[in-house]
Short mmCIF file of C-alpha atoms (C1' of nucleotides) in Angstrom, two decimals:
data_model
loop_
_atom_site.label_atom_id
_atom_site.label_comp_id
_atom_site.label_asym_id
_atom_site.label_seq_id
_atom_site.Cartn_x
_atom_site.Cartn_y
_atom_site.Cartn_z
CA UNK A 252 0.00 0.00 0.00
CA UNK A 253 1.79 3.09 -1.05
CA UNK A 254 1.64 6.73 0.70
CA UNK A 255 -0.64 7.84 -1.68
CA UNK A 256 -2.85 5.35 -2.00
CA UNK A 257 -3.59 5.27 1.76
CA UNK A 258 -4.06 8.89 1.85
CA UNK A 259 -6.58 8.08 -1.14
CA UNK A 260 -8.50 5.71 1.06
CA UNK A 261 -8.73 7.87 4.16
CA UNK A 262 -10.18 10.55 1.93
CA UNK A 263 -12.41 8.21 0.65
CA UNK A 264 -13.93 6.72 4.05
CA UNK A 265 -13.44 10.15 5.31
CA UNK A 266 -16.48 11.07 2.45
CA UNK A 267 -18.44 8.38 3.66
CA UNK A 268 -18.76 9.15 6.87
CA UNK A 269 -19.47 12.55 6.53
CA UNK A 270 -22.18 11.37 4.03
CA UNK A 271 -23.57 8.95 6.52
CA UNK A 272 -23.91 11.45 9.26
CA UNK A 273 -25.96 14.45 6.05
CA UNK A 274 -27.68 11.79 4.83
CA UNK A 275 -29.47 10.35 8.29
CA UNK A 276 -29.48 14.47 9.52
CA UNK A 277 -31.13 15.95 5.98
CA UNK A 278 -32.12 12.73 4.27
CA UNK A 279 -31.26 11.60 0.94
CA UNK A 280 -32.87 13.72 -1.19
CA UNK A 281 -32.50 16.92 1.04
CA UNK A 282 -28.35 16.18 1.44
CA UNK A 283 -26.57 17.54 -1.75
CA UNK A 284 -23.54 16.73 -3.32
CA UNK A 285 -22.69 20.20 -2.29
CA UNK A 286 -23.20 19.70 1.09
CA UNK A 287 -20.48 16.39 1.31
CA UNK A 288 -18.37 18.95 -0.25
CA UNK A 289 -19.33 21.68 2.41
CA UNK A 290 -18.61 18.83 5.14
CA UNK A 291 -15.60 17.11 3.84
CA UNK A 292 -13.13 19.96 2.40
CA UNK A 293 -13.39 18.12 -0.36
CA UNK A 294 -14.17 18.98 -4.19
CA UNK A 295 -17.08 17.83 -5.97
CA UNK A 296 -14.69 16.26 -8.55
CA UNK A 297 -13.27 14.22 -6.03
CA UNK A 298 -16.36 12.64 -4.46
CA UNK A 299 -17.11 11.79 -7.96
CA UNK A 300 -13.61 9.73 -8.18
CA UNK A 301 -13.96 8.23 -5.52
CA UNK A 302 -17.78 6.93 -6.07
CA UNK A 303 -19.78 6.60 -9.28
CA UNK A 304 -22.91 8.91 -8.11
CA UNK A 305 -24.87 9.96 -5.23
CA UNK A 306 -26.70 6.64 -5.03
CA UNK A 307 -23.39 4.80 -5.31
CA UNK A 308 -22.37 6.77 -2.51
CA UNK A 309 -25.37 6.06 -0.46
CA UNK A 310 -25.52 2.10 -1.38
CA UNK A 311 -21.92 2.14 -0.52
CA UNK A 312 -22.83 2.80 2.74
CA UNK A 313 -26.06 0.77 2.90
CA UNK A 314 -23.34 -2.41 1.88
CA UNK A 315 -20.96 -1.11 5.10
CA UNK A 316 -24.48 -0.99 7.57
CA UNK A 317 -25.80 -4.78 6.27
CA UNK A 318 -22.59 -6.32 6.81
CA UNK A 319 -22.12 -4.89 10.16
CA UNK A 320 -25.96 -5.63 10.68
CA UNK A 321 -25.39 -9.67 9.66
CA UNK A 322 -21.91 -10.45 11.85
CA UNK A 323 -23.20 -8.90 15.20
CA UNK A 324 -26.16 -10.99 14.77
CA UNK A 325 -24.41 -14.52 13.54
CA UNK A 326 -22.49 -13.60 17.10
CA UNK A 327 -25.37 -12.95 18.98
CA UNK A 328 -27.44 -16.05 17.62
CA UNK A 329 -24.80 -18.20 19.43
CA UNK A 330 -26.07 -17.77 22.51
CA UNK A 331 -29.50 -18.64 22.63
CA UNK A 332 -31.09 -22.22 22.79
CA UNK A 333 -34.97 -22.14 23.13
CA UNK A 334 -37.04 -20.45 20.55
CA UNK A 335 -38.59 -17.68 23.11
CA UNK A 336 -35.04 -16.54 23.92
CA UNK A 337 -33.73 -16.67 20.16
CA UNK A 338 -37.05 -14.06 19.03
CA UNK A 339 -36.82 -12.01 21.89
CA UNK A 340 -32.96 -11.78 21.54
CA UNK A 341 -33.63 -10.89 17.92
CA UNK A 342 -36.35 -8.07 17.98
CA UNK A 343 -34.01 -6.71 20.90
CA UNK A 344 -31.34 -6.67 17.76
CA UNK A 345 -33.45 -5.24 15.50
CA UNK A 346 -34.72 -2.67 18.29
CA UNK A 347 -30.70 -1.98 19.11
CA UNK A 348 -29.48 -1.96 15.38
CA UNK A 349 -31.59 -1.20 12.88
CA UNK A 350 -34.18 0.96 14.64
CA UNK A 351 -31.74 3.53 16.11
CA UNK A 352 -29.71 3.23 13.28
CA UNK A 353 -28.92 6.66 11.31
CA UNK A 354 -29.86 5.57 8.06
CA UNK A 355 -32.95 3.75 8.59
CA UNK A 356 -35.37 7.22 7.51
CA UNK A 357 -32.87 7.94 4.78
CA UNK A 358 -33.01 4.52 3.72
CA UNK A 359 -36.92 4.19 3.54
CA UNK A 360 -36.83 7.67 1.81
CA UNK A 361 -34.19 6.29 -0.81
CA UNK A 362 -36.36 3.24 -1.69
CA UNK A 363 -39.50 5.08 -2.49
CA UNK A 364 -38.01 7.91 -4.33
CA UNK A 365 -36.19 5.19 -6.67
CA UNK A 366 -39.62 3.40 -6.06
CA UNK A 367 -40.48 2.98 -9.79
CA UNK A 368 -36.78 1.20 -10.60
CA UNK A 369 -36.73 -2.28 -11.04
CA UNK A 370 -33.20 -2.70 -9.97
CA UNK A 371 -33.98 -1.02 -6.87
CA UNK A 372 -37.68 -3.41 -6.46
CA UNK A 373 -35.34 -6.29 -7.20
CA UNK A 374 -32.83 -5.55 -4.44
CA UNK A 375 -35.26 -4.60 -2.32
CA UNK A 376 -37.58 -8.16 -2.80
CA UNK A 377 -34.10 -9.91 -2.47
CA UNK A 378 -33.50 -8.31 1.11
CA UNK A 379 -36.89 -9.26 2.36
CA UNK A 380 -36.75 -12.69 1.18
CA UNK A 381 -33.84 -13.46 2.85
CA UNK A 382 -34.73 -12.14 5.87
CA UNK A 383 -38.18 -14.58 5.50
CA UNK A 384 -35.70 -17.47 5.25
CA UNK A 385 -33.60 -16.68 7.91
CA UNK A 386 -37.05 -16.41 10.47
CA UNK A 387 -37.84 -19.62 8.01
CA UNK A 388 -34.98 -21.47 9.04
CA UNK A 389 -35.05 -20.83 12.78
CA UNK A 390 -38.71 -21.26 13.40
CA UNK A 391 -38.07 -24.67 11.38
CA UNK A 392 -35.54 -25.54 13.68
CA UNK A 393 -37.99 -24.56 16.34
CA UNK A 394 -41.00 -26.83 14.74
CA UNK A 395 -38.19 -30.10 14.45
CA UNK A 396 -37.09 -29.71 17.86
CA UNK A 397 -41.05 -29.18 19.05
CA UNK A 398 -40.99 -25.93 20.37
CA UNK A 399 -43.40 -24.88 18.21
CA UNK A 400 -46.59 -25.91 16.02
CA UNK A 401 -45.85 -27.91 12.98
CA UNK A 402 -47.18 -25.06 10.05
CA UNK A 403 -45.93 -23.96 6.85
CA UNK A 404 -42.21 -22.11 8.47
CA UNK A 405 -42.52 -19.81 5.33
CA UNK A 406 -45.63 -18.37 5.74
CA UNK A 407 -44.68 -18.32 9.84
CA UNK A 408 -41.07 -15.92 8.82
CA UNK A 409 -43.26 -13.92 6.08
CA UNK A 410 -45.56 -12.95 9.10
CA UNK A 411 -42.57 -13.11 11.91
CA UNK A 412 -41.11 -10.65 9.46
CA UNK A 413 -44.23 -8.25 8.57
CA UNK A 414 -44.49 -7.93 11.97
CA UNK A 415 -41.20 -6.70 13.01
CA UNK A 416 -41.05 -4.61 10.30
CA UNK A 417 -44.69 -2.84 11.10
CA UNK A 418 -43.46 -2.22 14.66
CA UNK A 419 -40.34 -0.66 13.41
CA UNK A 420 -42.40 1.29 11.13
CA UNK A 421 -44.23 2.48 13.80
CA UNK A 422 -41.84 3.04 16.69
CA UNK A 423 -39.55 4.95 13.81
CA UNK A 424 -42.02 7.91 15.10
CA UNK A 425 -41.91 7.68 18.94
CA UNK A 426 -38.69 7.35 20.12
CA UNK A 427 -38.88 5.93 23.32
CA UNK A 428 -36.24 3.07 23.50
CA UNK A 429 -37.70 1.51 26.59
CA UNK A 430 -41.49 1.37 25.58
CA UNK A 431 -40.35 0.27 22.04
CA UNK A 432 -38.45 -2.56 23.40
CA UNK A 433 -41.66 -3.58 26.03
CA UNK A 434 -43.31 -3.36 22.94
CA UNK A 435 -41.23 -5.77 20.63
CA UNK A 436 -41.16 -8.52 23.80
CA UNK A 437 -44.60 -8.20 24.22
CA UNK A 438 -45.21 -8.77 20.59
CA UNK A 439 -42.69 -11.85 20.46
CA UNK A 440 -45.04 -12.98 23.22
CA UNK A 441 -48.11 -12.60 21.20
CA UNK A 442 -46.72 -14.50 17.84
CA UNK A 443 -45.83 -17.28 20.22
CA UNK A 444 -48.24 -17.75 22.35
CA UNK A 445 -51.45 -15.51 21.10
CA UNK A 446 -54.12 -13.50 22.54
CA UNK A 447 -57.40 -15.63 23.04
CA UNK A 448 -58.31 -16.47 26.44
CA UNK A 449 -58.15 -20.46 26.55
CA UNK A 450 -61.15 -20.43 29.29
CA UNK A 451 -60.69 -23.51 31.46
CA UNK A 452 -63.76 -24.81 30.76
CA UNK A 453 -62.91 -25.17 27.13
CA UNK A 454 -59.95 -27.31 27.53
CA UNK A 455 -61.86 -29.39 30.43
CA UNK A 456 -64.94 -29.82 28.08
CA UNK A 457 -62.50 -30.96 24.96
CA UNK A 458 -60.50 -33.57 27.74
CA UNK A 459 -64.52 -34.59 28.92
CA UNK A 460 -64.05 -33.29 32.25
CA UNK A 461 -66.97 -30.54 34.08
CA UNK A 462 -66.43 -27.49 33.84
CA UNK A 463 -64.83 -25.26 36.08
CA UNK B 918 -76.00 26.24 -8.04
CA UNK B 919 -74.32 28.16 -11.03
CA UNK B 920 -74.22 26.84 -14.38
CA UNK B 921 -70.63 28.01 -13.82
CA UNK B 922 -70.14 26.81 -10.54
CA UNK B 923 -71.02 23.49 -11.95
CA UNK B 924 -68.82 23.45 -14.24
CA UNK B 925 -66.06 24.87 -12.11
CA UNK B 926 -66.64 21.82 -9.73
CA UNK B 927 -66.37 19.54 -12.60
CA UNK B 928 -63.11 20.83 -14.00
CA UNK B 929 -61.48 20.19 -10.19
CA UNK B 930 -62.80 17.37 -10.30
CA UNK B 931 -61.33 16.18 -13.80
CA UNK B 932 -58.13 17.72 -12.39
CA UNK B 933 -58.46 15.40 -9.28
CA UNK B 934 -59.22 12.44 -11.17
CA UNK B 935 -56.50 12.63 -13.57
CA UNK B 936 -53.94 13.52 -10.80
CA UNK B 937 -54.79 10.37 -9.09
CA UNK B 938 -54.46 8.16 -12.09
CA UNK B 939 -50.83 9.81 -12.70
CA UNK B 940 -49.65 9.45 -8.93
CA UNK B 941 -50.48 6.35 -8.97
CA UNK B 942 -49.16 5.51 -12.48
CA UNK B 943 -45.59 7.52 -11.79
CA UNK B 944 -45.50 8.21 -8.13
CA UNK B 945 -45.57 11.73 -6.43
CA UNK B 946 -42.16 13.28 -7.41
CA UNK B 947 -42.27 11.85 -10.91
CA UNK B 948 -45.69 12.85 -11.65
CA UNK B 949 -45.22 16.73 -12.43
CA UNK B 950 -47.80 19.55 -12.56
CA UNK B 951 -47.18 19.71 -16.62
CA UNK B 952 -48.39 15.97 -16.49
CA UNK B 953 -51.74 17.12 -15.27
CA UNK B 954 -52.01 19.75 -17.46
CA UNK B 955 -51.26 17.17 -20.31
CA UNK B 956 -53.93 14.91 -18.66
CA UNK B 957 -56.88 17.06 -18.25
CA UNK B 958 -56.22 19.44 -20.81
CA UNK B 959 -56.70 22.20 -18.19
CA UNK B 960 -54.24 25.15 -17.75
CA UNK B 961 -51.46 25.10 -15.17
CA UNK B 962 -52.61 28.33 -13.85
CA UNK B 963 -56.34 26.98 -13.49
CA UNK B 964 -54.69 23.75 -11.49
CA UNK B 965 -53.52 26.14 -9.12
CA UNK B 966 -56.77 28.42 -8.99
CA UNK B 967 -58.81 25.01 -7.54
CA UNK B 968 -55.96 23.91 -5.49
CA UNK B 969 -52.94 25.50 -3.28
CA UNK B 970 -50.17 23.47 -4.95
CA UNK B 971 -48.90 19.95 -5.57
CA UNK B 972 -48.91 19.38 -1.88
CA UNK B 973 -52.44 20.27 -1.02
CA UNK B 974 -53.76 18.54 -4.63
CA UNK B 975 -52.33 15.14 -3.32
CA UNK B 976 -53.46 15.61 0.14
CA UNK B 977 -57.09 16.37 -1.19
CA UNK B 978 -56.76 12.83 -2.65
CA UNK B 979 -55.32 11.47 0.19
CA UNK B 980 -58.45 12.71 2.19
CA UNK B 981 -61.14 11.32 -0.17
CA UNK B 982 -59.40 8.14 0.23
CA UNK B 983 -59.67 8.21 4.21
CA UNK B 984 -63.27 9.31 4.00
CA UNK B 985 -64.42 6.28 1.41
CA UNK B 986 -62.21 4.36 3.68
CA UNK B 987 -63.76 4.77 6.84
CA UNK B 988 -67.28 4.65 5.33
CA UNK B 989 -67.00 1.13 4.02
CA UNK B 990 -65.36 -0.01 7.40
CA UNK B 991 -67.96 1.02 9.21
CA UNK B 992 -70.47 -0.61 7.25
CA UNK B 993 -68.70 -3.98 7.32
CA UNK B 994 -68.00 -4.04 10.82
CA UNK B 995 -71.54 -4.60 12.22
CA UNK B 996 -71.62 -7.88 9.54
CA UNK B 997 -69.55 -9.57 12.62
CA UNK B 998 -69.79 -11.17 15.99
CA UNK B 999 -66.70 -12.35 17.75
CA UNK B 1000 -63.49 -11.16 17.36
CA UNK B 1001 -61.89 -13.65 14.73
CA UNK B 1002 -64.40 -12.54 12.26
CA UNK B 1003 -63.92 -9.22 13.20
CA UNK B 1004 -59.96 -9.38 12.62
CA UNK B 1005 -60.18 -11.40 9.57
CA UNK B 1006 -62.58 -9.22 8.31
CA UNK B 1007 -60.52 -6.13 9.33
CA UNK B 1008 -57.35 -7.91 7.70
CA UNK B 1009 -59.57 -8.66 4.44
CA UNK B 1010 -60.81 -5.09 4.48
CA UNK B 1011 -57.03 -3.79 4.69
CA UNK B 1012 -56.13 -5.73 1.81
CA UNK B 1013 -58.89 -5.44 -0.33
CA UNK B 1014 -59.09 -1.23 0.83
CA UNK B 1015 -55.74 -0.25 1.16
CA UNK B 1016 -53.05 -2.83 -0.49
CA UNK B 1017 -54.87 -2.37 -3.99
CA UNK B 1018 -55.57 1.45 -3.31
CA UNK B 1019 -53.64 3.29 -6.25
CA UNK B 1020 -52.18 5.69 -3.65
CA UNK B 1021 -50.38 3.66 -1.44
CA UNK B 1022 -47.56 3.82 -2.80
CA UNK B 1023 -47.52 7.00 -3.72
CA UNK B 1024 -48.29 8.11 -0.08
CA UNK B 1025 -45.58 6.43 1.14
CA UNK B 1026 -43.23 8.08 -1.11
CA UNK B 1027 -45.03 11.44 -0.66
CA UNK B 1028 -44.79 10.50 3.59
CA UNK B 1029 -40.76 9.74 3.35
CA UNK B 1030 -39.88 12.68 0.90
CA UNK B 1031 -41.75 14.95 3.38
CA UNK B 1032 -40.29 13.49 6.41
CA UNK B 1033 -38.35 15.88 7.61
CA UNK B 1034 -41.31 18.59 7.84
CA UNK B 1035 -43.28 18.48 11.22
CA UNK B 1036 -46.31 19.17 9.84
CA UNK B 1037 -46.62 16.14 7.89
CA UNK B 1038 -44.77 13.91 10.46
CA UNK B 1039 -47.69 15.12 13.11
CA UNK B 1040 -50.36 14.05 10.33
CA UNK B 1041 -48.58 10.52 9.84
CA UNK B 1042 -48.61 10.31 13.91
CA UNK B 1043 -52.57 11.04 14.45
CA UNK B 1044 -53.21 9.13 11.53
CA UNK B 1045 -51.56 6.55 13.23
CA UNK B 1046 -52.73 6.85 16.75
CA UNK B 1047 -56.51 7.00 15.22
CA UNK B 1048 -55.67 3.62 14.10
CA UNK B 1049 -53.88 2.07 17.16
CA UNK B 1050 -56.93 3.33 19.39
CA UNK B 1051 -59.07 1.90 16.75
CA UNK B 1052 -57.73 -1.14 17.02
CA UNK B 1053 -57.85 -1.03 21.15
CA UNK B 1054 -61.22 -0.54 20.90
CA UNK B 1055 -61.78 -2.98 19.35
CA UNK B 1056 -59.87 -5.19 21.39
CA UNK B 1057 -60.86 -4.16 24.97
CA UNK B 1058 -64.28 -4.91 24.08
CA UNK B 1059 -63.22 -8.50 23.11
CA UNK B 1060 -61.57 -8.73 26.55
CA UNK B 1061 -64.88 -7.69 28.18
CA UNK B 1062 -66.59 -10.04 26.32
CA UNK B 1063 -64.36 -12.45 27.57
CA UNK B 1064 -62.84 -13.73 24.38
CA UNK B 1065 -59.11 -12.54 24.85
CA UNK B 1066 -57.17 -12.72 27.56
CA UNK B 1067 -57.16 -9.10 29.72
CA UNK B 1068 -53.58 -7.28 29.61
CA UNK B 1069 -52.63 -3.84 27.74
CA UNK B 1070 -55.17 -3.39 25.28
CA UNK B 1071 -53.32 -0.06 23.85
CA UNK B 1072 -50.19 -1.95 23.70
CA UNK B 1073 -51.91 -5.15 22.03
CA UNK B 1074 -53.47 -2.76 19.59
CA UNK B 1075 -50.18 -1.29 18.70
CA UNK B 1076 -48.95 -4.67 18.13
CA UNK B 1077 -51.77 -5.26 15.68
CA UNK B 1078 -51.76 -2.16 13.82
CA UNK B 1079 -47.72 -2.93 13.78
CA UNK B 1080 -48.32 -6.53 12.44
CA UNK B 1081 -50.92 -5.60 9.34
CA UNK B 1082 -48.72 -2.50 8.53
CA UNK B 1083 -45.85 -4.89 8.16
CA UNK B 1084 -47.67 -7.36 6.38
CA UNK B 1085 -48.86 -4.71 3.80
CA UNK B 1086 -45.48 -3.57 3.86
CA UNK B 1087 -44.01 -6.67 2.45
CA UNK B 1088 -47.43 -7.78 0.58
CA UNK B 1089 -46.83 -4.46 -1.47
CA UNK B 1090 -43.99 -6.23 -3.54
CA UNK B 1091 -45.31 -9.28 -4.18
CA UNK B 1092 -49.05 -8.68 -5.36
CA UNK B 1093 -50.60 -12.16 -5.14
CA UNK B 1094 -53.87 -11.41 -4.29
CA UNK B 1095 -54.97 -15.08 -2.90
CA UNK B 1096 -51.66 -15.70 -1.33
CA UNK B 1097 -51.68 -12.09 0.10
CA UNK B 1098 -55.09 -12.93 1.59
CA UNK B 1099 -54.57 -16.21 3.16
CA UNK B 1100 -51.15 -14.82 4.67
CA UNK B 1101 -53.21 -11.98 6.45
CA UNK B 1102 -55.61 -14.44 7.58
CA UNK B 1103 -53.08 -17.09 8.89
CA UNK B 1104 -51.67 -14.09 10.45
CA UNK B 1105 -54.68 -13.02 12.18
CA UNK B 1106 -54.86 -16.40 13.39
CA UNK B 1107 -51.27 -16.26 14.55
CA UNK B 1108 -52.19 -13.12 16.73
CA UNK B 1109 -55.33 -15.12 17.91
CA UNK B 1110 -53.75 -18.37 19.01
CA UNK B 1111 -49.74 -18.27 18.78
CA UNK B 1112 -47.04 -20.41 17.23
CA UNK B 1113 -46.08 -22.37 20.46
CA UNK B 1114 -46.87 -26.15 20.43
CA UNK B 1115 -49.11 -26.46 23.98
CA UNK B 1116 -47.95 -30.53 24.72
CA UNK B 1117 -50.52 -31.75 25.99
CA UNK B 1118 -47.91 -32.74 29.28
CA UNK B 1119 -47.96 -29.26 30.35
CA UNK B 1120 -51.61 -28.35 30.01
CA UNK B 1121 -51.92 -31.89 31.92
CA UNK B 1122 -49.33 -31.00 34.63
CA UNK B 1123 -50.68 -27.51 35.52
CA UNK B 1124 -54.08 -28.75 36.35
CA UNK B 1125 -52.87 -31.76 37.93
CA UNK B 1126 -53.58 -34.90 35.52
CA UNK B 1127 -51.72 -37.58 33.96
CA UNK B 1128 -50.47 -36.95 30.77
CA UNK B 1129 -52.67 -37.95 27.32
"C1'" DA C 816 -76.25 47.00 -21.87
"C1'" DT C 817 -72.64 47.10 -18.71
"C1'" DG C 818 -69.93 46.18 -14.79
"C1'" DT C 819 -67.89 42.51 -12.06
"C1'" DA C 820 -66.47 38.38 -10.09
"C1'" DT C 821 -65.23 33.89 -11.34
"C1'" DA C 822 -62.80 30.56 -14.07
"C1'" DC C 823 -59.07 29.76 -16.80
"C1'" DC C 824 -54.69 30.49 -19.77
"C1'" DG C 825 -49.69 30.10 -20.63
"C1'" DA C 826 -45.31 32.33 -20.82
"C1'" DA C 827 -41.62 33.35 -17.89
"C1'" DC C 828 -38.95 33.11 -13.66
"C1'" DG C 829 -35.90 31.59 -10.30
"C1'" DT C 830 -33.85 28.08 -8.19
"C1'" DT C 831 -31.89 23.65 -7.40
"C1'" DC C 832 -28.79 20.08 -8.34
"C1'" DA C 833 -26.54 16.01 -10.37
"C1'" DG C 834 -23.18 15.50 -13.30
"C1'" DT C 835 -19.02 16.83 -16.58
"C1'" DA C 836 -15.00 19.05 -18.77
"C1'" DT C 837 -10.83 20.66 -17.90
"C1'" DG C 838 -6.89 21.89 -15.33
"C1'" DT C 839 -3.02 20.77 -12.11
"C1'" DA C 840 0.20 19.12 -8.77
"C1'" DA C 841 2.42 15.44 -6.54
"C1'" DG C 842 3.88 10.93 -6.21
"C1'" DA C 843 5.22 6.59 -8.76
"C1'" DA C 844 7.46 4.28 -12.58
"C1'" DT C 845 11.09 3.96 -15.86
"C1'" DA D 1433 15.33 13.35 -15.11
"C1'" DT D 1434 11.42 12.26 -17.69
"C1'" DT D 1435 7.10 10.66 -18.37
"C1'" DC D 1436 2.80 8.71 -16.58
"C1'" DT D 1437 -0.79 8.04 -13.42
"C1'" DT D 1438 -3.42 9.10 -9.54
"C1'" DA D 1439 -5.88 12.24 -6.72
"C1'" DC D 1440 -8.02 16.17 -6.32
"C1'" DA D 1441 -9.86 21.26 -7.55
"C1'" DT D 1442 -12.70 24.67 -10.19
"C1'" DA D 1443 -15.92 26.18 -13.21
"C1'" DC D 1444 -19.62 25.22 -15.86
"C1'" DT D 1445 -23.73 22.86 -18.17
"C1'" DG D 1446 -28.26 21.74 -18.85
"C1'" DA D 1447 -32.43 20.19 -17.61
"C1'" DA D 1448 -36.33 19.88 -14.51
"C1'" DC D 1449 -39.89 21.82 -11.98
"C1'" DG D 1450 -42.94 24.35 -8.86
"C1'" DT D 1451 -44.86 28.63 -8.66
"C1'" DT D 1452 -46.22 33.31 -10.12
"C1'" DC D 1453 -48.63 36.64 -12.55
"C1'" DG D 1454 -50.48 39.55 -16.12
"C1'" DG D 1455 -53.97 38.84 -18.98
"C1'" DT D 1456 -58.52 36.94 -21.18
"C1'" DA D 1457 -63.09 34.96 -21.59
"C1'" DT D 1458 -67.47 33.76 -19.76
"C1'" DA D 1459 -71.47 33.76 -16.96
"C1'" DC D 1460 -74.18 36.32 -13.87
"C1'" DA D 1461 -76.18 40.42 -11.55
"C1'" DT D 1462 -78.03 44.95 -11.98
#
DNA sequence: ATGTATACCGAACGTTCAGTATGTAAGAAT
DNA sequence: ATTCTTACATACTGAACGTTCGGTATACAT
C-alpha cells in the first residue's frame, strides 16, 4: 500500500462518513452533493472519483451498515437455545441496530423515491426474502425440535417478518427506547403464544371433564 | 347552483381524477404539474386556482381516500360477531381497501420525501394513533366479552396495527392477491392463538392430571 | 347594456442540483 | 530526469420543476 494510495482511502472513508452522518441528519434527497463537499473539504470532482454517483455513494454505505448488521447478529445467535429466547434476543437486535440506526429514515426515503426502478424493487424483494428465510430457518428448527406448532415455516417468517417490520415502522415515530423494546417482547409474546383467552372450561370440556 | 359553478366543480374534479391516475401511475415526485395539465387538458394556472399546490392537490386525494375508507369499514364491521371474524374481516378489508388502493404507494413516497417537515410527520402520527386506538377498541371490548385474555389493550393494539402494517409492507412487492389474503388471515390467526406447540404434558401437569 | 367576479390560460422566472469538462500538482514508474 | 498516473480542484452545463402573474373569456347580476 503506497503513501498515496492510503491517503486516497482515508479521503475516501473520510467522504463516507461525513455522508452517513448528512444523509441520516437531511435525508437523501435533502443532502446535496454540495453539502459532502461543504462537510468534507473536499471537491465535488473528487467525491465523484472516488464513487460513481450519489446513489453509489449512499448504497456504498447501505453495503458497510448490512454487513455490520449480519456479523453482530451470527455472534449474537450463538447464545441462545430455546425459541422464546432466540425471538426475543432478535427483535431486541433489531430494536438496538436497525431501529436507532442513522440511516434507517434515509433509507426508507431512498427506496420510495427510486420506487419505480426495477433494480432497486429487485434488491429490495431480495433483502426481504432473505430475511423470511432466515425467520424460516429458525422457526423450522424450532418446529423439528417441538418448540413450536408444525405449520408452513414460510408463511410463519413472512408474518414473523411483517411484523417486526410494522413495529419498526411504527416506533420509527416515537422514540422511546424503553417502551419500544416492552413493545417488541410483548409482541414476540403474542406471535408465540397468542391473545385468546383459553377459558378452562374449554380445555376441560375438549378432555370430557366438568367445567370449572 | 351556477351553471358556472357546476362546471367549475367539474373541472377540479377532472383535475383530481387525472392527478390520481398519474400518482399512482408515476408516483408523487415523478408525476409533475405539466403531467396534469397534459392529462386534463386544463391550464397550469387553473390547477392552481382550484388547489394551493402539488402538496395540497395530493393531500385532497389522500383525504377522499380516508373518508371512502372509513365509510366502508364502518359498514362492514356490524356484519360480525366475535373477534376472529372481526380481525379477519378487518385484515380482508385492509387488503382489499388499502393494499390495492392506487395511492399507497404514492403516499408512502409522498410521507418519506416529506419526512423531515413536522407538519406532515404530526399528520402521519394522528393518523396513526386514530388507528392504534381503533384497534384497542376494538380489542378491549373482546376482553370484556371475555374472548381474549385481559392485559394492555393499547399496547396489544399497537402490536396489531404494527403486524398488518408490516404485512402490507411486504405484501406491497409481491401482489398475489390469494396468497396475500390467506397470509393476512393465517396471520390473524397467529395473533389469535400463537405459534407455540401447547404438549398436551404441560396443560396436563398444571391442572394436575396424567399426561394424554 | 354594462360592470364585475369567477374561471381559466400560458409564458416566464428563479432556483436547485446532479453531473461533466478541464486543469493541475504530486507521487510513482522507468 | 522524464514521463505517466493518480488524486483532487474549479468552473460550468443543462435540464427539470414548482410557482407566479399579467392577462382573457365567460357567466351572472343589476
Amino acid at each position: 500500500m503506497n503513501k498515496k494510495q492510503l491517503q486516497s482511502e482515508q479521503t475516501k472513508k473520510r467522504v463516507a462518513e461525513a455522508a452517513r452522518t448528512l444523509f441520516a441528519q437531511k435525508g437523501y434527497t435533502a443532502t446535496s452533493i454540495e453539502d459532502i463537499v461543504a462537510a468534507t473539504g473536499s471537491s465535488k470532482g473528487n467525491i465523484y472519483y472516488h464513487y460513481q454517483n450519489k446513489e453509489g455513494l449512499f448504497l456504498y454505505l447501505l453495503d458497510e451498515w448490512d454487513r455490520e448488521w449480519k456479523e453482530q447478529w451470527a455472534e449474537k445467535e450463538q447464545l441462545y437455545s430455546t425459541i422464546e429466547e432466540k425471538l426475543v434476543g432478535f427483535a431486541e437486535h433489531l430494536v438496538v441496530n436497525d431501529l436507532n440506526h442513522p440511516l434507517t429514515k434515509a433509507t426508507d426515503e431512498f427506496i420510495y423515491s427510486e420506487w419505480k426502478r426495477s433494480d432497486v424493487q429487485e434488491e429490495v424483494a431480495n433483502y426481504l426474502s432473505n430475511h423470511v428465510q432466515m425467520n424460516q430457518r429458525m422457526l423450522q428448527q424450532a418446529m423439528d425440535a417441538g418448540e413450536l406448532k408444525t405449520t408452513d415455516a414460510w408463511t410463519l417468517g413472512f408474518i414473523l417478518e411483517g411484523l417486526l417490520m410494522g413495529l419498526g415502522e411504527m416506533s420509527k415515530r416515537s422514540p422511546n427506547y424503553d417502551t419500544t423494546l416492552n413493545i417488541y417482547r410483548q409482541a414476540i409474546h403474542v406471535f408465540l403464544h397468542g391473545t385468546v383467552l383459553h377459558k378452562p372450561s374449554d380445555q376441560a370440556l375438549a378432555q370430557g371433564i366438568g367445567s370449572q
